[in-house]
Amino acid sequence: MDQKHVVVVGGGWAGCSAAVGAIQAGAKVTLLERTDMLLGTGLVGGIMRNNGRFTATEEMMAMGGGKLFSLCDSNARHKKISFPGHDHASLYDIATTPVAVTDLLRDMGVELVFESRVNKITKTGNRIMEVQDDRGRVFAGDVFVDATGTAGPMNNCNKYGNGCAMCILRCPSYGGRISLAGLAGIEEMTGQKKDGSMGAMSGSCKLYKESLSREIQDLLNETGVAVVPVPVELTEDHLDQKACQQYALDAFKENLVLLDTGHAKLMTPFYKLETLRKIPGCENARYEDPYSGGKGNSMRYFNMAPRTDALQVVGLENLFCGGEKAGPLVGHTEAMVTGMLAGHNSVRQALGMELLGIPESLAIGDAIHHVGEMVHTIEGIGKKYTFSGSVYFDRMKEKGLYTTDVNVITARVETTGLTEVFSKDLHI
Ligand SMILES: Cc1cc2nc3c(=O)[nH]c(=O)nc-3n(C[C@H](O)[C@H](O)[C@H](O)COP(=O)(O)OP(=O)(O)OC[C@H]3O[C@@H](n4cnc5c(N)ncnc54)[C@H](O)[C@@H]3O)c2cc1C
């Protein structure tokens, strides 16, 4: 069979995983990323395997889509840690992980093109033929994956947030996010906050660890976590604005919850610097990301694409989507599992094979199906979904899908007949 060519647009966790999924399925893969680094918002994240993410991770490993998860495990600074509302988390190192992913993708044969911001497409009927970046480079393919995320650009952060906070997306340097599905004329959806306004604010910041007291630094280095009580008179409430509702717990208001991902991950969307510096141990605190974390953070959940459970964008024959593009799914794990399915199914589509749907007896299949339904309801589009907490973790527990027993997870995957499905070359 002729080798098919998949072009993935966007190199966040979803795009990286789509690239792995497509190349494992035997395709030639080109990955176009707007900036000079992979991982997108994952460059400031790091939390893996907390709560139901453990189950989803192990399901993906059993299905043969575990390469990026294993890489996060081997780049973890801390494993099996607990912090308020969250158990058995691991924290990947935000310095070593992006480089390790870049090396892995190159070793697997993915063609990586950096500083390549797609801003034009050519379409014939309901098929994308080629995409063009803002340097005029043209990339043709049999099938495309939109993994451009939902964060920014600056006009959204200005209009719906507290202004550009100078985050890792670096829109002034590389230009803002552009949606591939949007370029193809697809009508997209936007998430809403509780008050009905658009988008949601990213839920954490990074502080320079060295700017914190020796005691906090030691605690972070040794245990991965520092829970620092906030004096009552200084307590600020940003919980409603957070994209990540799994951390919208009182403990995150009454304390500074800090996690060690290399820098100190501060589990709040922003914190006035003047107030932060009044908290014992934070007198010299300084933001590493976003630079203006005293004022705000990036805004997300704009331009989600309508899609099927196979992650094919509705209205286009040869476009798939993963990560935040595929719905208000929050997290690296969520981006990786949807990216993997999108990359795999893009090859099936190109080869004229039946598309794969993951059954609802697995947490991954249930989440993809459930979120796909919920986004079309007024109530559902206002929520965020993650294996790690809030409404979807509750559902996982109710449906008996949450377990940390790897043998049980492996057996469940086996029952569905999907063991190693993502590791097989579909061209053979
Ligand atoms: C500050 C912060 C902290 C977080 N912490 C965690 C955490 O600890 N754990 C966790 O699980 N989740 C965390 N999240 C959520 C998680 O990062 C995201 O939900 C997930 O990684 C989204 O991945 P994605 O690939 O869909 O999108 P993104 O990460 O947004 O990636 C999209 C990529 O597409 C590129 N792009 C956009 N437009 C174009 C174009 N036209 N052409 C080419 N490239 C384009 C962008 O440059 C970007 O690299 C955090 C999010 C933020 C913002």
Short mmCIF file of C-alpha atoms and ligand atoms in Angstrom, two decimals:
data_model
loop_
_atom_site.label_atom_id
_atom_site.label_comp_id
_atom_site.label_asym_id
_atom_site.label_seq_id
_atom_site.Cartn_x
_atom_site.Cartn_y
_atom_site.Cartn_z
CA MET A 1 0.00 0.00 0.00
CA ASP A 2 1.19 3.56 -0.75
CA GLN A 3 2.47 5.31 2.32
CA LYS A 4 0.06 8.07 3.36
CA HIS A 5 1.18 11.54 4.45
CA VAL A 6 -0.31 13.11 7.59
CA VAL A 7 0.27 16.80 8.31
CA VAL A 8 -0.24 17.75 11.96
CA VAL A 9 -0.70 21.44 12.70
CA GLY A 10 0.23 22.47 16.26
CA GLY A 11 2.95 20.92 18.41
CA GLY A 12 1.35 20.90 21.85
CA TRP A 13 0.80 17.58 23.62
CA ALA A 14 -2.13 16.79 21.28
CA GLY A 15 -0.09 17.41 18.13
CA CYS A 16 2.92 15.47 19.42
CA SER A 17 0.70 12.54 20.30
CA ALA A 18 -1.12 12.71 16.95
CA ALA A 19 2.29 12.58 15.25
CA VAL A 20 3.24 9.48 17.27
CA GLY A 21 -0.15 7.87 16.54
CA ALA A 22 0.13 8.50 12.80
CA ILE A 23 3.74 7.39 12.48
CA GLN A 24 3.08 4.22 14.49
CA ALA A 25 0.22 3.55 12.05
CA GLY A 26 2.81 3.67 9.26
CA ALA A 27 2.32 7.14 7.79
CA LYS A 28 4.85 9.78 6.79
CA VAL A 29 4.30 12.59 9.28
CA THR A 30 5.05 16.32 9.18
CA LEU A 31 4.42 18.37 12.32
CA LEU A 32 4.16 22.15 11.97
CA GLU A 33 4.63 24.25 15.11
CA ARG A 34 4.21 28.01 15.25
CA THR A 35 6.94 28.62 17.88
CA ASP A 36 10.47 27.30 18.44
CA MET A 37 9.47 24.64 21.01
CA LEU A 38 7.15 21.66 21.29
CA LEU A 39 4.54 21.10 24.02
CA GLY A 40 2.53 24.35 23.80
CA THR A 41 0.85 25.01 27.13
CA GLY A 42 2.54 21.81 28.35
CA LEU A 43 5.72 23.89 28.65
CA VAL A 44 4.33 25.29 31.91
CA GLY A 45 2.32 22.29 33.09
CA GLY A 46 3.70 19.05 34.41
CA ILE A 47 1.02 17.31 36.47
CA MET A 48 0.34 13.76 35.30
CA ARG A 49 -1.36 10.65 36.69
CA ASN A 50 -3.41 12.53 39.31
CA ASN A 51 -6.73 10.86 40.15
CA GLY A 52 -8.44 9.39 37.03
CA ARG A 53 -5.55 10.40 34.78
CA PHE A 54 -3.78 7.34 36.17
CA THR A 55 -6.47 5.09 34.68
CA ALA A 56 -6.46 6.88 31.32
CA THR A 57 -2.66 6.69 31.15
CA GLU A 58 -2.63 2.95 31.77
CA GLU A 59 -5.46 2.38 29.28
CA MET A 60 -3.44 4.19 26.61
CA MET A 61 -0.33 2.20 27.50
CA ALA A 62 -2.27 -1.06 27.14
CA MET A 63 -3.57 0.12 23.76
CA GLY A 64 -0.02 0.70 22.51
CA GLY A 65 -0.18 4.50 22.69
CA GLY A 66 2.04 4.88 25.73
CA LYS A 67 5.33 6.28 24.37
CA LEU A 68 4.77 9.88 25.49
CA PHE A 69 3.39 8.77 28.84
CA SER A 70 6.48 6.64 29.47
CA LEU A 71 8.63 9.61 28.52
CA CYS A 72 6.80 11.78 31.09
CA ASP A 73 7.33 9.05 33.68
CA SER A 74 11.04 8.94 32.96
CA ASN A 75 11.28 12.74 33.13
CA ALA A 76 9.32 12.96 36.39
CA ARG A 77 10.89 14.99 39.19
CA HIS A 78 8.43 13.50 41.67
CA LYS A 79 6.14 10.47 41.61
CA LYS A 80 3.11 9.33 43.63
CA ILE A 81 2.65 12.65 45.42
CA SER A 82 -0.53 14.00 46.98
CA PHE A 83 -1.77 17.57 47.23
CA PRO A 84 -5.25 18.88 48.13
CA GLY A 85 -7.89 16.83 46.29
CA HIS A 86 -5.30 14.94 44.23
CA ASP A 87 -3.54 11.63 44.71
CA HIS A 88 -0.76 9.60 43.07
CA ALA A 89 0.35 12.52 40.88
CA SER A 90 3.66 12.75 39.11
CA LEU A 91 5.31 15.98 37.99
CA TYR A 92 7.39 16.05 34.84
CA ASP A 93 10.38 18.34 34.59
CA ILE A 94 9.42 21.26 32.36
CA ALA A 95 13.02 21.75 31.20
CA THR A 96 14.00 18.21 30.19
CA THR A 97 10.62 16.95 28.91
CA PRO A 98 10.21 19.21 25.83
CA VAL A 99 13.71 18.30 24.65
CA ALA A 100 13.09 14.59 25.26
CA VAL A 101 9.85 14.78 23.23
CA THR A 102 11.62 16.57 20.37
CA ASP A 103 14.32 13.88 20.32
CA LEU A 104 11.77 11.08 20.46
CA LEU A 105 9.71 12.43 17.56
CA ARG A 106 12.83 13.00 15.44
CA ASP A 107 14.08 9.48 16.25
CA MET A 108 10.70 8.06 15.21
CA GLY A 109 11.03 9.85 11.87
CA VAL A 110 8.58 12.73 12.32
CA GLU A 111 9.53 15.75 10.20
CA LEU A 112 9.43 18.71 12.61
CA VAL A 113 9.03 22.21 11.21
CA PHE A 114 9.34 25.02 13.75
CA GLU A 115 8.33 28.66 13.38
CA SER A 116 5.70 27.46 10.95
CA ARG A 117 2.39 29.17 11.63
CA VAL A 118 -0.28 27.92 9.29
CA ASN A 119 -2.38 30.80 8.00
CA LYS A 120 -3.78 29.60 4.67
CA ILE A 121 -5.26 26.43 3.25
CA THR A 122 -6.29 25.11 -0.13
CA LYS A 123 -9.48 23.08 -0.21
CA THR A 124 -11.25 21.06 -2.87
CA GLY A 125 -14.84 20.31 -1.91
CA ASN A 126 -14.72 19.10 1.69
CA ARG A 127 -11.06 18.05 1.51
CA ILE A 128 -8.03 20.06 2.56
CA MET A 129 -5.33 19.70 -0.11
CA GLU A 130 -2.49 21.72 1.38
CA VAL A 131 -1.68 24.22 4.11
CA GLN A 132 0.62 27.23 3.92
CA ASP A 133 2.56 28.90 6.73
CA ASP A 134 3.30 32.57 7.24
CA ARG A 135 6.68 32.17 5.55
CA GLY A 136 4.94 30.99 2.40
CA ARG A 137 5.99 27.33 2.78
CA VAL A 138 3.40 24.91 1.42
CA PHE A 139 2.70 21.45 2.89
CA ALA A 140 0.51 19.02 1.00
CA GLY A 141 -0.90 15.91 2.67
CA ASP A 142 -3.46 13.15 2.38
CA VAL A 143 -4.96 14.01 5.72
CA PHE A 144 -4.53 16.73 8.36
CA VAL A 145 -4.81 17.00 12.13
CA ASP A 146 -5.82 20.26 13.79
CA ALA A 147 -3.99 20.40 17.13
CA THR A 148 -3.78 24.17 17.34
CA GLY A 149 -5.30 24.32 20.83
CA THR A 150 -7.71 26.95 22.07
CA ALA A 151 -5.49 29.43 23.94
CA GLY A 152 -5.13 33.10 23.05
CA PRO A 153 -4.47 34.92 20.79
CA MET A 154 -3.83 38.27 22.47
CA ASN A 155 -7.08 39.90 21.40
CA ASN A 156 -9.00 37.18 23.30
CA CYS A 157 -6.83 37.67 26.41
CA ASN A 158 -7.42 41.43 26.12
CA LYS A 159 -11.14 41.15 25.50
CA TYR A 160 -12.10 38.31 27.87
CA GLY A 161 -9.23 38.22 30.40
CA ASN A 162 -7.06 40.76 32.16
CA GLY A 163 -4.96 41.58 29.11
CA CYS A 164 -1.91 39.81 27.66
CA ALA A 165 0.01 38.40 30.62
CA MET A 166 3.09 37.56 28.50
CA CYS A 167 2.76 33.80 28.71
CA ILE A 168 4.60 30.90 27.11
CA LEU A 169 2.48 31.18 23.95
CA ARG A 170 4.57 34.25 23.02
CA CYS A 171 2.04 35.68 20.57
CA PRO A 172 3.94 38.98 20.06
CA SER A 173 6.98 37.00 18.84
CA TYR A 174 5.33 34.22 16.82
CA GLY A 175 1.87 35.54 15.99
CA GLY A 176 -1.29 34.28 17.64
CA ARG A 177 -2.90 30.88 17.35
CA ILE A 178 -4.79 30.25 14.10
CA SER A 179 -7.34 27.44 13.88
CA LEU A 180 -7.00 25.07 10.96
CA ALA A 181 -10.67 24.06 11.15
CA GLY A 182 -11.54 27.76 11.22
CA LEU A 183 -9.46 28.40 8.08
CA ALA A 184 -11.43 25.57 6.45
CA GLY A 185 -14.68 27.42 7.18
CA ILE A 186 -15.92 25.23 10.04
CA GLU A 187 -18.15 26.96 12.59
CA GLU A 188 -16.48 26.43 15.95
CA MET A 189 -17.60 26.57 19.59
CA THR A 190 -16.37 28.61 22.54
CA GLY A 191 -16.50 27.66 26.21
CA GLN A 192 -18.17 29.91 28.72
CA LYS A 193 -17.50 30.97 32.29
CA LYS A 194 -20.16 30.66 35.00
CA ASP A 195 -21.26 34.26 34.34
CA GLY A 196 -21.78 33.44 30.66
CA SER A 197 -18.69 35.34 29.41
CA MET A 198 -16.38 33.67 26.91
CA GLY A 199 -13.34 31.46 27.49
CA ALA A 200 -11.65 30.52 30.74
CA MET A 201 -8.46 31.67 32.39
CA SER A 202 -5.52 29.28 32.62
CA GLY A 203 -5.23 27.96 36.10
CA SER A 204 -1.61 28.05 37.20
CA CYS A 205 1.59 30.11 37.10
CA LYS A 206 5.28 29.41 37.55
CA LEU A 207 7.43 31.21 40.11
CA TYR A 208 11.20 31.13 40.09
CA LYS A 209 11.92 28.57 42.78
CA GLU A 210 15.06 30.50 43.76
CA SER A 211 12.92 33.54 44.57
CA LEU A 212 11.18 31.63 47.39
CA SER A 213 12.52 31.03 50.93
CA ARG A 214 15.12 28.29 51.51
CA GLU A 215 12.53 26.38 53.56
CA ILE A 216 9.98 26.33 50.71
CA GLN A 217 12.68 25.41 48.20
CA ASP A 218 13.82 22.48 50.35
CA LEU A 219 10.26 21.26 50.79
CA LEU A 220 9.66 21.42 47.04
CA ASN A 221 12.90 19.67 46.18
CA GLU A 222 12.41 16.92 48.74
CA THR A 223 8.66 16.24 48.54
CA GLY A 224 7.47 17.97 45.35
CA VAL A 225 4.78 19.90 47.22
CA ALA A 226 4.61 22.93 49.51
CA VAL A 227 1.27 23.97 50.97
CA VAL A 228 1.80 27.46 52.41
CA PRO A 229 -1.08 28.88 54.49
CA VAL A 230 -2.27 32.29 53.32
CA PRO A 231 -3.02 34.73 56.17
CA VAL A 232 -6.82 35.18 56.22
CA GLU A 233 -6.64 38.93 55.50
CA LEU A 234 -4.73 38.18 52.28
CA THR A 235 -7.01 35.46 50.91
CA GLU A 236 -8.04 36.12 47.29
CA ASP A 237 -10.65 34.16 45.36
CA HIS A 238 -9.92 33.41 41.72
CA LEU A 239 -11.50 29.97 41.77
CA ASP A 240 -14.47 30.73 39.51
CA GLN A 241 -12.27 32.03 36.71
CA LYS A 242 -10.12 28.93 36.52
CA ALA A 243 -10.14 26.75 33.43
CA CYS A 244 -9.13 23.85 35.68
CA GLN A 245 -12.14 23.26 37.91
CA GLN A 246 -10.41 20.24 39.46
CA TYR A 247 -8.37 22.76 41.47
CA ALA A 248 -11.30 25.04 42.36
CA LEU A 249 -11.31 23.81 45.95
CA ASP A 250 -11.19 26.00 49.08
CA ALA A 251 -7.79 24.55 49.98
CA PHE A 252 -6.39 26.33 46.92
CA LYS A 253 -7.75 29.67 48.23
CA GLU A 254 -6.67 29.22 51.83
CA ASN A 255 -3.17 28.08 50.90
CA LEU A 256 -0.62 28.64 48.24
CA VAL A 257 -0.29 25.19 46.71
CA LEU A 258 3.15 24.98 45.11
CA LEU A 259 4.43 22.01 43.08
CA ASP A 260 7.97 21.35 41.91
CA THR A 261 8.20 20.98 38.14
CA GLY A 262 11.62 22.60 38.03
CA HIS A 263 10.11 25.97 38.77
CA ALA A 264 7.47 26.34 41.49
CA LYS A 265 4.06 25.76 39.95
CA LEU A 266 1.61 28.04 41.75
CA MET A 267 -1.88 26.57 41.53
CA THR A 268 -3.82 29.76 40.93
CA PRO A 269 -4.43 31.66 37.67
CA PHE A 270 -2.78 34.84 38.97
CA TYR A 271 -1.86 36.40 42.28
CA LYS A 272 -1.21 40.08 42.90
CA LEU A 273 2.55 40.32 43.38
CA GLU A 274 2.27 42.81 46.21
CA THR A 275 -0.03 40.41 48.12
CA LEU A 276 2.06 37.36 47.25
CA ARG A 277 5.15 39.00 48.70
CA LYS A 278 3.37 39.47 52.04
CA ILE A 279 3.02 35.69 52.46
CA PRO A 280 5.79 34.24 54.64
CA GLY A 281 8.50 32.71 52.46
CA CYS A 282 7.42 34.59 49.33
CA GLU A 283 8.88 38.02 50.16
CA ASN A 284 11.08 37.94 47.02
CA ALA A 285 8.69 35.96 44.79
CA ARG A 286 9.01 36.56 41.08
CA TYR A 287 6.98 35.20 38.16
CA GLU A 288 8.61 33.06 35.52
CA ASP A 289 5.39 32.37 33.55
CA PRO A 290 3.35 34.29 32.73
CA TYR A 291 5.60 37.28 33.36
CA SER A 292 2.57 39.31 34.40
CA GLY A 293 1.18 36.58 36.67
CA GLY A 294 0.47 39.31 39.21
CA LYS A 295 -2.27 40.51 36.89
CA GLY A 296 -3.65 37.66 34.82
CA ASN A 297 -3.05 34.62 32.68
CA SER A 298 -3.79 33.32 29.19
CA MET A 299 -7.40 32.76 28.14
CA ARG A 300 -8.46 29.41 26.65
CA TYR A 301 -11.35 27.39 25.25
CA PHE A 302 -12.02 29.44 22.15
CA ASN A 303 -12.57 27.75 18.76
CA MET A 304 -13.30 24.14 19.67
CA ALA A 305 -14.19 22.10 16.60
CA PRO A 306 -17.36 20.04 16.15
CA ARG A 307 -16.19 16.42 15.85
CA THR A 308 -17.30 12.82 15.94
CA ASP A 309 -16.23 10.23 18.53
CA ALA A 310 -13.55 9.18 16.01
CA LEU A 311 -12.30 12.81 16.23
CA GLN A 312 -13.06 13.58 12.60
CA VAL A 313 -14.02 17.24 12.24
CA VAL A 314 -17.67 17.42 11.17
CA GLY A 315 -17.94 18.85 7.66
CA LEU A 316 -14.49 17.84 6.43
CA GLU A 317 -13.49 14.46 5.07
CA ASN A 318 -9.77 14.60 5.83
CA LEU A 319 -9.45 16.70 8.99
CA PHE A 320 -9.16 15.27 12.51
CA CYS A 321 -8.64 17.13 15.78
CA GLY A 322 -7.20 16.45 19.22
CA GLY A 323 -6.57 18.14 22.55
CA GLU A 324 -8.49 21.26 23.45
CA LYS A 325 -9.65 21.55 19.82
CA ALA A 326 -11.71 18.41 20.46
CA GLY A 327 -13.73 20.00 23.29
CA PRO A 328 -13.35 21.47 26.76
CA LEU A 329 -11.00 18.70 27.83
CA VAL A 330 -8.41 20.02 30.26
CA GLY A 331 -4.97 18.52 30.55
CA HIS A 332 -1.91 16.93 29.03
CA THR A 333 -3.27 13.41 29.48
CA GLU A 334 -6.53 14.44 27.82
CA ALA A 335 -4.59 16.05 24.93
CA MET A 336 -2.40 12.98 24.50
CA VAL A 337 -5.22 10.44 24.42
CA THR A 338 -7.32 12.44 21.96
CA GLY A 339 -4.22 13.29 19.90
CA MET A 340 -3.32 9.61 19.65
CA LEU A 341 -6.81 8.67 18.41
CA ALA A 342 -6.86 11.60 15.94
CA GLY A 343 -3.43 10.65 14.53
CA HIS A 344 -4.35 6.97 14.25
CA ASN A 345 -7.72 7.63 12.64
CA SER A 346 -6.20 10.07 10.17
CA VAL A 347 -4.23 7.13 8.74
CA ARG A 348 -7.32 4.91 8.71
CA GLN A 349 -9.19 7.62 6.80
CA ALA A 350 -6.39 8.01 4.28
CA LEU A 351 -6.32 4.23 3.72
CA GLY A 352 -10.11 4.04 3.35
CA MET A 353 -10.46 1.94 6.50
CA GLU A 354 -13.26 2.11 9.07
CA LEU A 355 -12.48 4.71 11.74
CA LEU A 356 -11.75 3.54 15.28
CA GLY A 357 -14.04 4.50 18.15
CA ILE A 358 -12.94 3.69 21.69
CA PRO A 359 -15.76 1.93 23.56
CA GLU A 360 -17.39 3.63 26.53
CA SER A 361 -16.36 0.71 28.74
CA LEU A 362 -12.97 2.45 28.87
CA ALA A 363 -12.55 5.83 30.57
CA ILE A 364 -10.97 7.30 27.43
CA GLY A 365 -13.87 6.21 25.21
CA ASP A 366 -16.45 7.36 27.72
CA ALA A 367 -14.80 10.79 28.13
CA ILE A 368 -14.55 11.40 24.38
CA HIS A 369 -18.18 10.40 23.87
CA HIS A 370 -19.52 12.26 26.92
CA VAL A 371 -17.71 15.53 26.14
CA GLY A 372 -18.75 15.26 22.49
CA GLU A 373 -22.38 15.20 23.65
CA MET A 374 -22.09 17.78 26.44
CA VAL A 375 -20.65 20.54 24.25
CA HIS A 376 -23.92 20.67 22.37
CA THR A 377 -25.87 21.53 25.54
CA ILE A 378 -26.02 24.96 27.20
CA GLU A 379 -25.07 23.45 30.57
CA GLY A 380 -22.30 21.30 29.15
CA ILE A 381 -20.44 23.96 27.18
CA GLY A 382 -19.99 25.93 30.42
CA LYS A 383 -18.05 23.09 32.05
CA LYS A 384 -14.54 21.68 31.74
CA TYR A 385 -13.80 17.98 31.72
CA THR A 386 -10.77 16.14 33.01
CA PHE A 387 -9.98 12.67 34.31
CA SER A 388 -8.36 14.39 37.29
CA GLY A 389 -11.32 15.98 39.03
CA SER A 390 -14.55 17.94 38.96
CA VAL A 391 -17.55 16.62 37.01
CA TYR A 392 -15.84 14.08 34.80
CA PHE A 393 -13.87 12.38 37.59
CA ASP A 394 -17.18 12.10 39.52
CA ARG A 395 -18.70 10.41 36.47
CA MET A 396 -15.73 8.07 36.18
CA LYS A 397 -16.20 6.98 39.77
CA GLU A 398 -19.97 6.59 39.40
CA LYS A 399 -19.49 4.41 36.31
CA GLY A 400 -16.83 2.33 38.04
CA LEU A 401 -14.22 3.37 35.49
CA TYR A 402 -11.68 4.74 37.97
CA THR A 403 -9.12 2.27 39.21
CA THR A 404 -5.40 2.30 39.88
CA ASP A 405 -5.14 -1.47 39.50
CA VAL A 406 -3.05 -1.89 36.35
CA ASN A 407 -4.08 -5.54 35.96
CA VAL A 408 -7.74 -4.56 35.95
CA ILE A 409 -7.08 -1.82 33.37
CA THR A 410 -5.09 -4.16 31.13
CA ALA A 411 -7.85 -6.77 31.32
CA ARG A 412 -10.52 -4.19 30.46
CA VAL A 413 -8.58 -3.13 27.40
CA GLU A 414 -8.15 -6.76 26.41
CA THR A 415 -11.92 -7.29 26.64
CA THR A 416 -12.45 -4.51 24.09
CA GLY A 417 -10.00 -6.18 21.70
CA LEU A 418 -7.92 -2.99 21.51
CA THR A 419 -4.69 -4.23 23.08
CA GLU A 420 -1.76 -2.66 21.17
CA VAL A 421 -4.17 -1.23 18.56
CA PHE A 422 -2.16 2.00 18.32
CA SER A 423 1.18 0.31 17.77
CA LYS A 424 0.25 -1.49 14.56
CA ASP A 425 1.27 -0.30 11.10
CA LEU A 426 -2.03 -0.06 9.19
CA HIS A 427 -0.32 -0.09 5.80
CA ILE A 428 0.62 -3.76 6.16
C1 LIG B 1 -0.48 27.58 32.61
C2 LIG B 1 -1.02 26.23 32.35
C3 LIG B 1 -0.69 25.16 33.19
C4 LIG B 1 -1.19 23.89 32.95
N1 LIG B 1 -0.82 22.86 33.77
C5 LIG B 1 -1.25 21.60 33.50
C6 LIG B 1 -0.78 20.49 34.26
O1 LIG B 1 0.06 20.63 35.14
N2 LIG B 1 -1.25 19.25 33.94
C7 LIG B 1 -2.16 19.06 32.93
O2 LIG B 1 -2.54 17.92 32.68
N3 LIG B 1 -2.61 20.10 32.20
C8 LIG B 1 -2.18 21.36 32.45
N4 LIG B 1 -2.61 22.41 31.68
C9 LIG B 1 -3.57 22.15 30.59
C10 LIG B 1 -2.86 21.53 29.41
O3 LIG B 1 -1.62 22.18 29.21
C11 LIG B 1 -3.68 21.64 28.14
O4 LIG B 1 -5.05 21.33 28.33
C12 LIG B 1 -3.14 20.70 27.06
O5 LIG B 1 -1.75 20.54 27.15
C13 LIG B 1 -3.56 21.27 25.72
O6 LIG B 1 -2.82 20.70 24.68
P1 LIG B 1 -3.13 21.04 23.16
O7 LIG B 1 -2.07 20.36 22.39
O8 LIG B 1 -4.54 20.75 22.86
O9 LIG B 1 -3.00 22.63 23.02
P2 LIG B 1 -1.77 23.62 23.24
O10 LIG B 1 -0.93 23.22 24.36
O11 LIG B 1 -2.40 24.99 23.28
O12 LIG B 1 -0.91 23.48 21.90
C14 LIG B 1 -1.31 24.03 20.69
C15 LIG B 1 -0.07 24.25 19.85
O13 LIG B 1 -0.46 24.66 18.54
C16 LIG B 1 0.40 25.69 18.09
N5 LIG B 1 -0.34 26.46 17.07
C17 LIG B 1 -1.44 27.22 17.22
N6 LIG B 1 -1.84 27.72 16.02
C18 LIG B 1 -0.98 27.22 15.11
C19 LIG B 1 -0.88 27.36 13.70
N7 LIG B 1 -1.78 28.08 12.98
N8 LIG B 1 0.15 26.76 13.04
C20 LIG B 1 1.04 26.00 13.74
N9 LIG B 1 1.00 25.83 15.09
C21 LIG B 1 -0.03 26.43 15.76
C22 LIG B 1 0.72 26.46 19.34
O14 LIG B 1 1.91 27.21 19.20
C23 LIG B 1 0.83 25.34 20.38
O15 LIG B 1 2.15 24.84 20.48
C24 LIG B 1 -2.08 23.69 31.87
C25 LIG B 1 -2.41 24.74 31.02
C26 LIG B 1 -1.86 26.00 31.24
C27 LIG B 1 -2.18 27.12 30.27
#
